[in-house]
Amino acid sequence: MDGQTFIDALGWGFTLWLIGYILGILLFFVLPAALIGWAILPVGIVITLYVLLTRITGSDLRHYALLAVSWTAIAIACDYVFIVLLFRPEEAYYKADVYVYYVLMVFLPLAVGWLKWRAAPRP
């Protein structure tokens, strides 16, 4: 794994998760817990697409597949440690909004990677 791949996979993966985590903590004071994930989801999609379209370069599908796997793994691990274990939510944490988020962490990098791959000039 070269330096840029490391930054794209782990750096952006953790940064995107951290943005959602901070938004969740802020929204905890103004929204019912059951709505926080749904409120963050559209913002997270826009930010993730922005990162994928402007900050992640290249058109190698393997790179985007690595992003999909690493970003999803980071989200699952950090959610478990910093939400489930740390806050011990009274209601179950893993509901539809969380599963949609995990699916999007796989789908968005793959979709953007495929679009960039198709748009890349061929020799």
JSON list of C-alpha atoms in Angstrom, two decimals, residues 9 13-14 29 35-36 39 43 47 54 62-63 68 71 77 93 103 108 119 121-122:
[
{"chain": "A", "resi": 9, "resn": "ALA", "atom": "CA", "xyz": [-8.18, 4.41, 2.89]},
{"chain": "A", "resi": 13, "resn": "GLY", "atom": "CA", "xyz": [-12.13, 6.66, 6.20]},
{"chain": "A", "resi": 14, "resn": "PHE", "atom": "CA", "xyz": [-11.54, 7.83, 9.76]},
{"chain": "A", "resi": 29, "resn": "PHE", "atom": "CA", "xyz": [-29.10, 17.47, 22.15]},
{"chain": "A", "resi": 35, "resn": "LEU", "atom": "CA", "xyz": [-33.75, 10.21, 14.22]},
{"chain": "A", "resi": 36, "resn": "ILE", "atom": "CA", "xyz": [-30.08, 11.14, 14.56]},
{"chain": "A", "resi": 39, "resn": "ALA", "atom": "CA", "xyz": [-30.58, 13.25, 9.90]},
{"chain": "A", "resi": 43, "resn": "VAL", "atom": "CA", "xyz": [-25.10, 15.16, 4.99]},
{"chain": "A", "resi": 47, "resn": "ILE", "atom": "CA", "xyz": [-19.57, 14.88, 2.14]},
{"chain": "A", "resi": 54, "resn": "THR", "atom": "CA", "xyz": [-12.56, 15.84, -5.53]},
{"chain": "A", "resi": 62, "resn": "ARG", "atom": "CA", "xyz": [-8.98, -1.86, -7.07]},
{"chain": "A", "resi": 63, "resn": "HIS", "atom": "CA", "xyz": [-8.24, 1.41, -5.29]},
{"chain": "A", "resi": 68, "resn": "ALA", "atom": "CA", "xyz": [-15.07, 0.47, 0.14]},
{"chain": "A", "resi": 71, "resn": "TRP", "atom": "CA", "xyz": [-14.12, 2.68, 5.03]},
{"chain": "A", "resi": 77, "resn": "ALA", "atom": "CA", "xyz": [-15.13, -0.83, 14.29]},
{"chain": "A", "resi": 93, "resn": "TYR", "atom": "CA", "xyz": [-27.81, 0.92, 18.17]},
{"chain": "A", "resi": 103, "resn": "VAL", "atom": "CA", "xyz": [-24.13, -0.32, 2.70]},
{"chain": "A", "resi": 108, "resn": "LEU", "atom": "CA", "xyz": [-20.44, 4.94, -2.90]},
{"chain": "A", "resi": 119, "resn": "ALA", "atom": "CA", "xyz": [-14.55, 8.03, -17.99]},
{"chain": "A", "resi": 121, "resn": "PRO", "atom": "CA", "xyz": [-9.10, 7.42, -21.43]},
{"chain": "A", "resi": 122, "resn": "ARG", "atom": "CA", "xyz": [-8.10, 4.00, -22.73]}
]
